[in-house]
CSV table of C-alpha atoms and ligand atoms in Angstrom, one decimal:
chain,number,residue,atom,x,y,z
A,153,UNK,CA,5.6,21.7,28.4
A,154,UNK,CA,5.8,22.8,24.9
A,155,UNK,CA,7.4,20.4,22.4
A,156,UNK,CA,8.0,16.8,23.9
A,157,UNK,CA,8.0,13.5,22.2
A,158,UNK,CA,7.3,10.0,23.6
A,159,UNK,CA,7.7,6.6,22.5
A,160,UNK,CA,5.6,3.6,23.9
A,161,UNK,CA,6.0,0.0,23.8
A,162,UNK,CA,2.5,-0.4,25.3
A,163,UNK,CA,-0.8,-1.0,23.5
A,164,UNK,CA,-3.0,1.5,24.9
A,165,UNK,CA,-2.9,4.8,23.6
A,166,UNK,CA,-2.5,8.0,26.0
A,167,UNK,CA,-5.6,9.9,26.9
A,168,UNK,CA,-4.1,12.6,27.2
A,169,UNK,CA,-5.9,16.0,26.1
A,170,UNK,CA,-2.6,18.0,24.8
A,171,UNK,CA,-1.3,15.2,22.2
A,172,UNK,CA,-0.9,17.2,18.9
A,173,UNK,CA,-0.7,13.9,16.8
A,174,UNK,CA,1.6,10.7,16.5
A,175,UNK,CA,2.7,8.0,14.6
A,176,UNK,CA,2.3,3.9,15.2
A,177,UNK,CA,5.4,1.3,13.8
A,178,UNK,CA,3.5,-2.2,13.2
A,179,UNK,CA,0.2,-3.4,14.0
A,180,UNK,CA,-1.1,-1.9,17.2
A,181,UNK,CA,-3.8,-4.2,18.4
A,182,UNK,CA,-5.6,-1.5,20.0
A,183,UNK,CA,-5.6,1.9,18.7
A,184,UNK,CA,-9.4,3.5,20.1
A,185,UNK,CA,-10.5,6.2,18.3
A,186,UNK,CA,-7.9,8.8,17.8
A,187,UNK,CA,-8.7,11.7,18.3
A,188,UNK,CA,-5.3,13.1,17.0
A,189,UNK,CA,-3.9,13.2,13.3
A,190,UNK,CA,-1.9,9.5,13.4
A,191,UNK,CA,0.1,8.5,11.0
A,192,UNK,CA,0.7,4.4,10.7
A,193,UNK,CA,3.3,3.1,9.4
A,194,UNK,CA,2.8,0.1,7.9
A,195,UNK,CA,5.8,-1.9,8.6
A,196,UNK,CA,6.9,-4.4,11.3
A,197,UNK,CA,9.2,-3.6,14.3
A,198,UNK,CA,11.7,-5.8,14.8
A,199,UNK,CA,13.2,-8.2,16.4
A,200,UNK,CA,10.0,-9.7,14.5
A,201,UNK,CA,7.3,-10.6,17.5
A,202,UNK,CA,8.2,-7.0,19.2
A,203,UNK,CA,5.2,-5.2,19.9
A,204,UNK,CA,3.8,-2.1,18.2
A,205,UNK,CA,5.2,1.4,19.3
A,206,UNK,CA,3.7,4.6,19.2
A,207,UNK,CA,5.1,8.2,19.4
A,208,UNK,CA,3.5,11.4,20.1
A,209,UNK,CA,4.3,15.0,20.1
A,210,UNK,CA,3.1,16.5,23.2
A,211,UNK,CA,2.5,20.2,23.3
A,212,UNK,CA,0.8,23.5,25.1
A,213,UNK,CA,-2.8,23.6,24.7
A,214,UNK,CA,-4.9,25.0,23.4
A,215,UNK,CA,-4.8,22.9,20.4
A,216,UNK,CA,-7.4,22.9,17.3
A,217,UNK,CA,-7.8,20.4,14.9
A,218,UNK,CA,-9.4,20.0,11.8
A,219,UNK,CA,-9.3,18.3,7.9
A,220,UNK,CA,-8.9,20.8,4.9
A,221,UNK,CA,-7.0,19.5,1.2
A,222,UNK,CA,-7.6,16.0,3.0
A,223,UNK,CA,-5.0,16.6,5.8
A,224,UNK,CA,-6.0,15.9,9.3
A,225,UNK,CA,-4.0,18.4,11.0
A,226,UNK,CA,-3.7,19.3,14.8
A,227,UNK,CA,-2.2,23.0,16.0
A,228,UNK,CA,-1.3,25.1,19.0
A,229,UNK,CA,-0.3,29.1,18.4
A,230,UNK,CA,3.4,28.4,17.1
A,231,UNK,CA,3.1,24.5,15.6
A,232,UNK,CA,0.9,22.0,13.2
A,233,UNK,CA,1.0,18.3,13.0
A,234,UNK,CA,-0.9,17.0,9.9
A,235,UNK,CA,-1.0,13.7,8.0
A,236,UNK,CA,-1.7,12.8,4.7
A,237,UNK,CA,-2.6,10.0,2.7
A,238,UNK,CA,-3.1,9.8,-1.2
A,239,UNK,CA,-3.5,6.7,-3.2
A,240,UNK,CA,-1.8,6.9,-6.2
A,241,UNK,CA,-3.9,4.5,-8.4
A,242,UNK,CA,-6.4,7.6,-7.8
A,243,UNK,CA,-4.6,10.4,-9.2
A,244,UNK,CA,-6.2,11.1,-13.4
A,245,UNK,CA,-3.0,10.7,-15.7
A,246,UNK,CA,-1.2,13.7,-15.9
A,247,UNK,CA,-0.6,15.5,-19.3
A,248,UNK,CA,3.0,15.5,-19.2
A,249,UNK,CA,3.3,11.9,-19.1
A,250,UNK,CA,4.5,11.4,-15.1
A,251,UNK,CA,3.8,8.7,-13.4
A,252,UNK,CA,1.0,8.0,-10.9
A,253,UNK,CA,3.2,8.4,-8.3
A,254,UNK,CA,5.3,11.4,-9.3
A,255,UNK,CA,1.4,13.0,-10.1
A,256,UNK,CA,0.3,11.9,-5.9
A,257,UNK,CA,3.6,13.0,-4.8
A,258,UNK,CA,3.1,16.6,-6.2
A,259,UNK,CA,-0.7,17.1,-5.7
A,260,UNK,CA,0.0,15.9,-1.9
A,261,UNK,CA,2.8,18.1,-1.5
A,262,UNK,CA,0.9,21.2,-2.9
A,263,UNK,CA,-1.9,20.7,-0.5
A,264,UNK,CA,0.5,20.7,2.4
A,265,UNK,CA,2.2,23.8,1.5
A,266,UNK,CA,-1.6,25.0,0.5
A,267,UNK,CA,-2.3,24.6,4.1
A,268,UNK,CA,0.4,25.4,6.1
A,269,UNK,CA,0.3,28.7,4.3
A,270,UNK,CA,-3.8,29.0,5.5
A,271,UNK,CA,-2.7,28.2,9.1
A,272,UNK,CA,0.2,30.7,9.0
A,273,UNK,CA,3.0,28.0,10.1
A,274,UNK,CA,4.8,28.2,6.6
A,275,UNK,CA,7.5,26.7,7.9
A,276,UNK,CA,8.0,22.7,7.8
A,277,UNK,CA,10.4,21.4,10.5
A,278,UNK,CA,10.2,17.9,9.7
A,279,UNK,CA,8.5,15.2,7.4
A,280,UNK,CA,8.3,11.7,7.2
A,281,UNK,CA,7.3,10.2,3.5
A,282,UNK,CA,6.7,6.9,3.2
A,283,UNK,CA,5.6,4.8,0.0
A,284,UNK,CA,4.8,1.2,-1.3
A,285,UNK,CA,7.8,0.0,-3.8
A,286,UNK,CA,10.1,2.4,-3.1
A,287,UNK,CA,13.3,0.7,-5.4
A,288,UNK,CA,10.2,-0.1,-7.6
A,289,UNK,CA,10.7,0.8,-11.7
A,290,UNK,CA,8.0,2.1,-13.7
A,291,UNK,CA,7.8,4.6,-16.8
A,292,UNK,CA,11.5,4.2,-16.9
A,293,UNK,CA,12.6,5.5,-13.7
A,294,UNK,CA,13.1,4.2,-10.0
A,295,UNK,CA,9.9,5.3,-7.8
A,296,UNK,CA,12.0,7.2,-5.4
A,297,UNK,CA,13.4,9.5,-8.6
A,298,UNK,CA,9.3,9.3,-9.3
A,299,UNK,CA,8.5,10.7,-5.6
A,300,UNK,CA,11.4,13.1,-6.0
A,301,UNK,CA,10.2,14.6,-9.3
A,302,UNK,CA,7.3,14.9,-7.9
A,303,UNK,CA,8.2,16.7,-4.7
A,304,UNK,CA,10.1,18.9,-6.7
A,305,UNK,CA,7.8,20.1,-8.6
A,306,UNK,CA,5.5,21.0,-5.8
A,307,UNK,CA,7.8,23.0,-4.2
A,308,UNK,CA,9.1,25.1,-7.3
A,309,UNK,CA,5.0,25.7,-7.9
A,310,UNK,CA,5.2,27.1,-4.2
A,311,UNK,CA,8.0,29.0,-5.0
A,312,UNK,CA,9.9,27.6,-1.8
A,313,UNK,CA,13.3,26.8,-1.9
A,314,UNK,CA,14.7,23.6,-3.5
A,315,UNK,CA,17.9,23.9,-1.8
A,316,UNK,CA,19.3,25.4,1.3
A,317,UNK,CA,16.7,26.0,3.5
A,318,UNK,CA,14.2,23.0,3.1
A,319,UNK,CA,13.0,20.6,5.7
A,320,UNK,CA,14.6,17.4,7.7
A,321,UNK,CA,12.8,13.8,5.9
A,322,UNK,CA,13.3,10.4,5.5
A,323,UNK,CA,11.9,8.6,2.8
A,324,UNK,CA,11.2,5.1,3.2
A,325,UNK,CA,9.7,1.5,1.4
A,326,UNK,CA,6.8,0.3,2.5
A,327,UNK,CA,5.1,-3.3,1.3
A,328,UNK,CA,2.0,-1.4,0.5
A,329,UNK,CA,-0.6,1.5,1.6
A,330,UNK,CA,-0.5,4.6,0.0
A,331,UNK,CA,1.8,7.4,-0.1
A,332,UNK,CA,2.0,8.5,3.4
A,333,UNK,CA,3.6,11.9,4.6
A,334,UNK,CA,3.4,13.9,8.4
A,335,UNK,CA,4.9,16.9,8.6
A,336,UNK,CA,5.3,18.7,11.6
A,337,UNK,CA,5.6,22.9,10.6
A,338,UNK,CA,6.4,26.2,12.6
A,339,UNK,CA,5.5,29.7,12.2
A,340,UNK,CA,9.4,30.0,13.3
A,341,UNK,CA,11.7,28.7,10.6
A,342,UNK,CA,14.1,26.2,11.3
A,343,UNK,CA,18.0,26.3,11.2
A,344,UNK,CA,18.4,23.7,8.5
A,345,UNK,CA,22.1,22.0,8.8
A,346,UNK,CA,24.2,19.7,6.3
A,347,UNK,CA,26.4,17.2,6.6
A,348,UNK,CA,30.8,18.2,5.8
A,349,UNK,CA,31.1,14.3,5.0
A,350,UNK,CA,28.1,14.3,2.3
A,351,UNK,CA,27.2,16.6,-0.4
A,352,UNK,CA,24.1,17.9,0.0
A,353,UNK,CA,21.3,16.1,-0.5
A,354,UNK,CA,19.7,18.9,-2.7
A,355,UNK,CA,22.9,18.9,-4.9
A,356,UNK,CA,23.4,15.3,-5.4
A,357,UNK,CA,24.2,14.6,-8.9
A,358,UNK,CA,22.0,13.6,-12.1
A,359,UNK,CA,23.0,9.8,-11.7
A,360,UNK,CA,20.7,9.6,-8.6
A,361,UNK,CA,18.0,10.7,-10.9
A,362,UNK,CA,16.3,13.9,-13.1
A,363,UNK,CA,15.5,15.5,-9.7
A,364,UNK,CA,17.5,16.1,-6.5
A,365,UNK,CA,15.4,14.8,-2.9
A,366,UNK,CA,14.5,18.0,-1.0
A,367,UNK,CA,15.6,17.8,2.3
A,368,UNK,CA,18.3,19.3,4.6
A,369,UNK,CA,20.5,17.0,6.5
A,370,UNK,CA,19.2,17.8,10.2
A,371,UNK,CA,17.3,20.8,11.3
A,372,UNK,CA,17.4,22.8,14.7
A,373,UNK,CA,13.6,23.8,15.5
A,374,UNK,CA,12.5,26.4,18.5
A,375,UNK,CA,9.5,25.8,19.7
A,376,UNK,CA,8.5,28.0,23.0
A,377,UNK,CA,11.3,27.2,25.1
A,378,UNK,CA,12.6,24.0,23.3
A,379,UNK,CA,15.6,23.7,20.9
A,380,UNK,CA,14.3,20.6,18.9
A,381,UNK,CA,17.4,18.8,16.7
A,382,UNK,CA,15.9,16.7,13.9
A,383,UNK,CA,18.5,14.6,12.0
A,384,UNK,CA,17.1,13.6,8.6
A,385,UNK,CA,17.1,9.7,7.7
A,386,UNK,CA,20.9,9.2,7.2
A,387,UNK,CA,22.8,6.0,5.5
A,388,UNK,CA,26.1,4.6,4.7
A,389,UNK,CA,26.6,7.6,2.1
A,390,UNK,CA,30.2,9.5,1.9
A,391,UNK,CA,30.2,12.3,-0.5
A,392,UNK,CA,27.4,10.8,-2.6
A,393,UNK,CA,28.3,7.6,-2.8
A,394,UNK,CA,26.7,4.4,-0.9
A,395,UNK,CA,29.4,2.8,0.9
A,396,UNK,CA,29.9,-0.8,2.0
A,397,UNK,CA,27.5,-1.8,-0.1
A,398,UNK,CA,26.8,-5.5,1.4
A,399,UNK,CA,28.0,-4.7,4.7
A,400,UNK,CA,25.1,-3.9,7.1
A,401,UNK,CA,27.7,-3.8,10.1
A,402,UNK,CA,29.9,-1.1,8.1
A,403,UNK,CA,27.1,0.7,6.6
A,404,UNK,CA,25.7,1.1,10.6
A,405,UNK,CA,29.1,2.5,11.5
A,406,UNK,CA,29.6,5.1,8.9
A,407,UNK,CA,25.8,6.2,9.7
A,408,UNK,CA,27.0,6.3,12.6
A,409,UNK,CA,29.7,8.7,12.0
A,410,UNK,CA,27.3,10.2,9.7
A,411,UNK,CA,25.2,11.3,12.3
A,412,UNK,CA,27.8,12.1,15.0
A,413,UNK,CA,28.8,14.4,12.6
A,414,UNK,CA,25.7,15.9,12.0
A,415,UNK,CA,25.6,16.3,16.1
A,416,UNK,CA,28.5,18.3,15.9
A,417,UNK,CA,27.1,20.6,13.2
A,418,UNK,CA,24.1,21.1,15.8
A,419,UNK,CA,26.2,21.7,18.7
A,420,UNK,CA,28.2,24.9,17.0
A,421,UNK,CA,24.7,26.7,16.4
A,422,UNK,CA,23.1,25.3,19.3
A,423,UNK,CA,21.6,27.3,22.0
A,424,UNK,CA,20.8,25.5,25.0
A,425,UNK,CA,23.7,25.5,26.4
A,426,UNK,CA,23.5,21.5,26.5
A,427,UNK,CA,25.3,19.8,23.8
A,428,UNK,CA,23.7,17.0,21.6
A,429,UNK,CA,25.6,13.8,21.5
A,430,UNK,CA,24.8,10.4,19.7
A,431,UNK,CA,23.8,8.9,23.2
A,432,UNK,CA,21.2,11.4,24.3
A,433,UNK,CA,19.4,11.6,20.8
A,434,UNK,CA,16.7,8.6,20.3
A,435,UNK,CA,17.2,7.0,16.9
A,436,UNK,CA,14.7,4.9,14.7
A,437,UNK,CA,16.4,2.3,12.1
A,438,UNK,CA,14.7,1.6,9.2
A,439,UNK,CA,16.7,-2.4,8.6
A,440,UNK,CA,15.7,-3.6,5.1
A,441,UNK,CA,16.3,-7.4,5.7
A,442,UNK,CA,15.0,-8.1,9.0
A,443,UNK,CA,17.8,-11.1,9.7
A,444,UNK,CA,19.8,-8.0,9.8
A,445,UNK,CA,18.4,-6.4,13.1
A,446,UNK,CA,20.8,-8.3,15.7
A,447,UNK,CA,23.5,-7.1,13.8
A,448,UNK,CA,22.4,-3.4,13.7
A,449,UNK,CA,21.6,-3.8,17.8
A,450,UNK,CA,24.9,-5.0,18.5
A,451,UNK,CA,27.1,-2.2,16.1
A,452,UNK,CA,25.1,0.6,17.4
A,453,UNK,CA,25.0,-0.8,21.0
A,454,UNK,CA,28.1,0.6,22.3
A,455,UNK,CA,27.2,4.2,21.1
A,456,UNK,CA,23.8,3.6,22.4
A,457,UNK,CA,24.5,3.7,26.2
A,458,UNK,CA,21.0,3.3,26.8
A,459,UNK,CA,19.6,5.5,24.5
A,460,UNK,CA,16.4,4.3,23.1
A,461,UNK,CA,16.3,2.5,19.6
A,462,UNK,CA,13.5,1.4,17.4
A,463,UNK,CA,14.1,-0.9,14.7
A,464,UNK,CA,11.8,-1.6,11.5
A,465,UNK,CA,11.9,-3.4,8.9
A,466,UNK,CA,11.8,-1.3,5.8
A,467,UNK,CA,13.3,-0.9,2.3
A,468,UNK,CA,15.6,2.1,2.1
A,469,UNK,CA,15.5,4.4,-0.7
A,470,UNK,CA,19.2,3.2,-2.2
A,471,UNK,CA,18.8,-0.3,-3.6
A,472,UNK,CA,22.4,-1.1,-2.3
A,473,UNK,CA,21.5,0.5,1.0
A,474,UNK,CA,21.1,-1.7,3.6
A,475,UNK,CA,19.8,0.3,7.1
A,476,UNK,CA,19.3,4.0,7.4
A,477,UNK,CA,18.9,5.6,10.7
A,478,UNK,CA,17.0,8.9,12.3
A,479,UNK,CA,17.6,10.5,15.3
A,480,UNK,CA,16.0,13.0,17.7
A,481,UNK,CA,16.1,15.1,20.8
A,482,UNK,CA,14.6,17.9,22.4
A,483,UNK,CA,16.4,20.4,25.0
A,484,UNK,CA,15.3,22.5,27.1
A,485,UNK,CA,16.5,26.2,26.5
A,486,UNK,CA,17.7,28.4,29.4
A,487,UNK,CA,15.4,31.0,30.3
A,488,UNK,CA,16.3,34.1,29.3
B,655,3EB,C1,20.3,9.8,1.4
B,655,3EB,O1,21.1,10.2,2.3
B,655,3EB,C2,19.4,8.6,1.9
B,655,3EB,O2,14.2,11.8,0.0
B,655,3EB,O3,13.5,12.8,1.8
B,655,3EB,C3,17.4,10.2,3.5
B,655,3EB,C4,16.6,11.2,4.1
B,655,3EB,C5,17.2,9.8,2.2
B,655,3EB,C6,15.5,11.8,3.3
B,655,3EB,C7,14.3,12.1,1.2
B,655,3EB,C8,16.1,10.4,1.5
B,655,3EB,C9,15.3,11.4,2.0
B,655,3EB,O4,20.2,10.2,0.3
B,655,3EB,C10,18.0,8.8,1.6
């Protein structure tokens, strides 16, 4: 089957043997023992009352597992899963004065590229970071610019690219936890892709902080027989400024755009011979008031068309932001 993602409303987790790892939104009243790296986020679905979800990636066996640099991690020949977790009221104060989480941010990010270069899949695909406080201040800078620094660093110390070629994210506000990152990562690079509408993330100016996020817009993955399309957490952002700030029905339409946009990017590369579009991609919105959600159901409705959408309530990374959104599809690719 190769890649394949699934999203599940019900409490039960599968028992399937080929589950390379997953994720849960919310608090899943009945987990089991996983036997898969899991990743919870530790944030509500909404409408508020919903119950939990859970997604897994599904893949060809055979799969091993294990825990090095305090990653659970999960792998078949071409792809790894891994989670990691790191409290940042653990990490020793750093000699150049960063802060906790700046220091957790780059010692977590230097034990993912530590392993993923030990497992020979060099290549991350996709991440998901997510941290307590995000529009937080301490030491004199926003805790996002902190995580960015941070990430920064750790990827200049593994002498990867800081611009260009470097993964799909999101980052995202929690209410607590530690810092939380999964990563899925290839042996095959991906085709990283940016947005004509935005300026790159990777580029954005000083005012957004000492240190640029490191992530591509969307990213076209090929696992065996798959063309994956990961579109990065994407907002109400035109060039590089938030717009409509106050306006969660606006902001939802020009993410919208944001991300058709980012579709169309996909569909010049793509290979399949199937073209993305909004409605066949499944999309996850991170809604940072929750009184907000009916409204960001009933903008994105008519582009839905039945596609499947997960809301949560979450802070985004932006203070003025009010809903960012991901997105996601796999195709199969004709054989050759
Ligand atoms: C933005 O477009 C919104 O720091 O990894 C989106 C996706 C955002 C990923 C990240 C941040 C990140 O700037 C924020």
């Amino acid at each position: 089957m190769s890649l394949q993602h699934t999203i599940s409303r019900a409490s039960a987790a599968p028992a399937n043997g080929e589950v390379l790892g997953g994720m849960s939104i919310g608090e899943p009243k009945d987990l089991g023992p996983m036997a898969w790296p899991h990743q919870p986020l530790r944030a509500p679905v909404l409408p508020a009352g919903a119950p939990a979800v859970h997604e897994h990636w599904r893949v060809d066996g055979p799969l091993r597992q294990g825990r090095d640099e305090g990653i659970h991690w999960c792998r078949n020949a071409e792809l790894l899963y891994g989670v990691i977790e790191l409290d940042e009221a653990e990490q020793a104060p750093t000699a150049g004065g960063g802060s906790p989480l700046q220091a957790a941010s780059r010692v977590l990010y230097e034990r993912l590229f530590r392993l993923l270069r030990a497992q020979g899949t060099p290549h991350l695909w996709r991440v998901w970071n997510y941290m307590a406080d995000i529009n937080g201040e301490s030491h004199g800078l926003e805790r996002y610019r902190q995580f960015n620094l941070g990430r920064y660093e750790a990827f200049v110390h593994a002498q990867r690219e800081t611009g260009g070629q470097v993964p799909a994210a999101c980052a995202i506000g929690v209410a607590g936890g530690p810092l939380s990152v999964a990563f899925l990562a290839g042996r095959s690079p991906v085709v990283p892709l940016e947005n004509p509408r935005q300026v790159s993330a990777w580029r954005y100016p000083s005012q957004y902080g000492p240190r640029a996020p490191t992530f591509s817009r969307a990213a076209l993955a090929y696992p065996r027989g798959r063309e994956a399309l990961f579109v990065s957490g994407t907002a109400s952002i035109v060039g590089h400024a938030t717009v409509h700030p106050g306006d969660v029905a606006a902001q939802c339409e020009e993410t919208a755009r944001n991300i058709e946009c980012l579709v169309q990017e996909a569909n010049r590369v793509a290979r399949s011979g199937r073209p993305f579009s909004f409605n066949g991609l499944s999309h996850r919105a991170y809604v940072r008031h929750a009184a907000d959600v009916d409204t960001v159901q009933r903008t994105l409705q008519p582009l839905l068309r039945g596609a499947s959408l997960v809301c949560v309530q979450a802070d985004i990374c932006r203070a003025d932001l009010l809903v960012e959104i991901e997105s996601q599809a796999i195709h199969p690719l004709g054989s050759p």
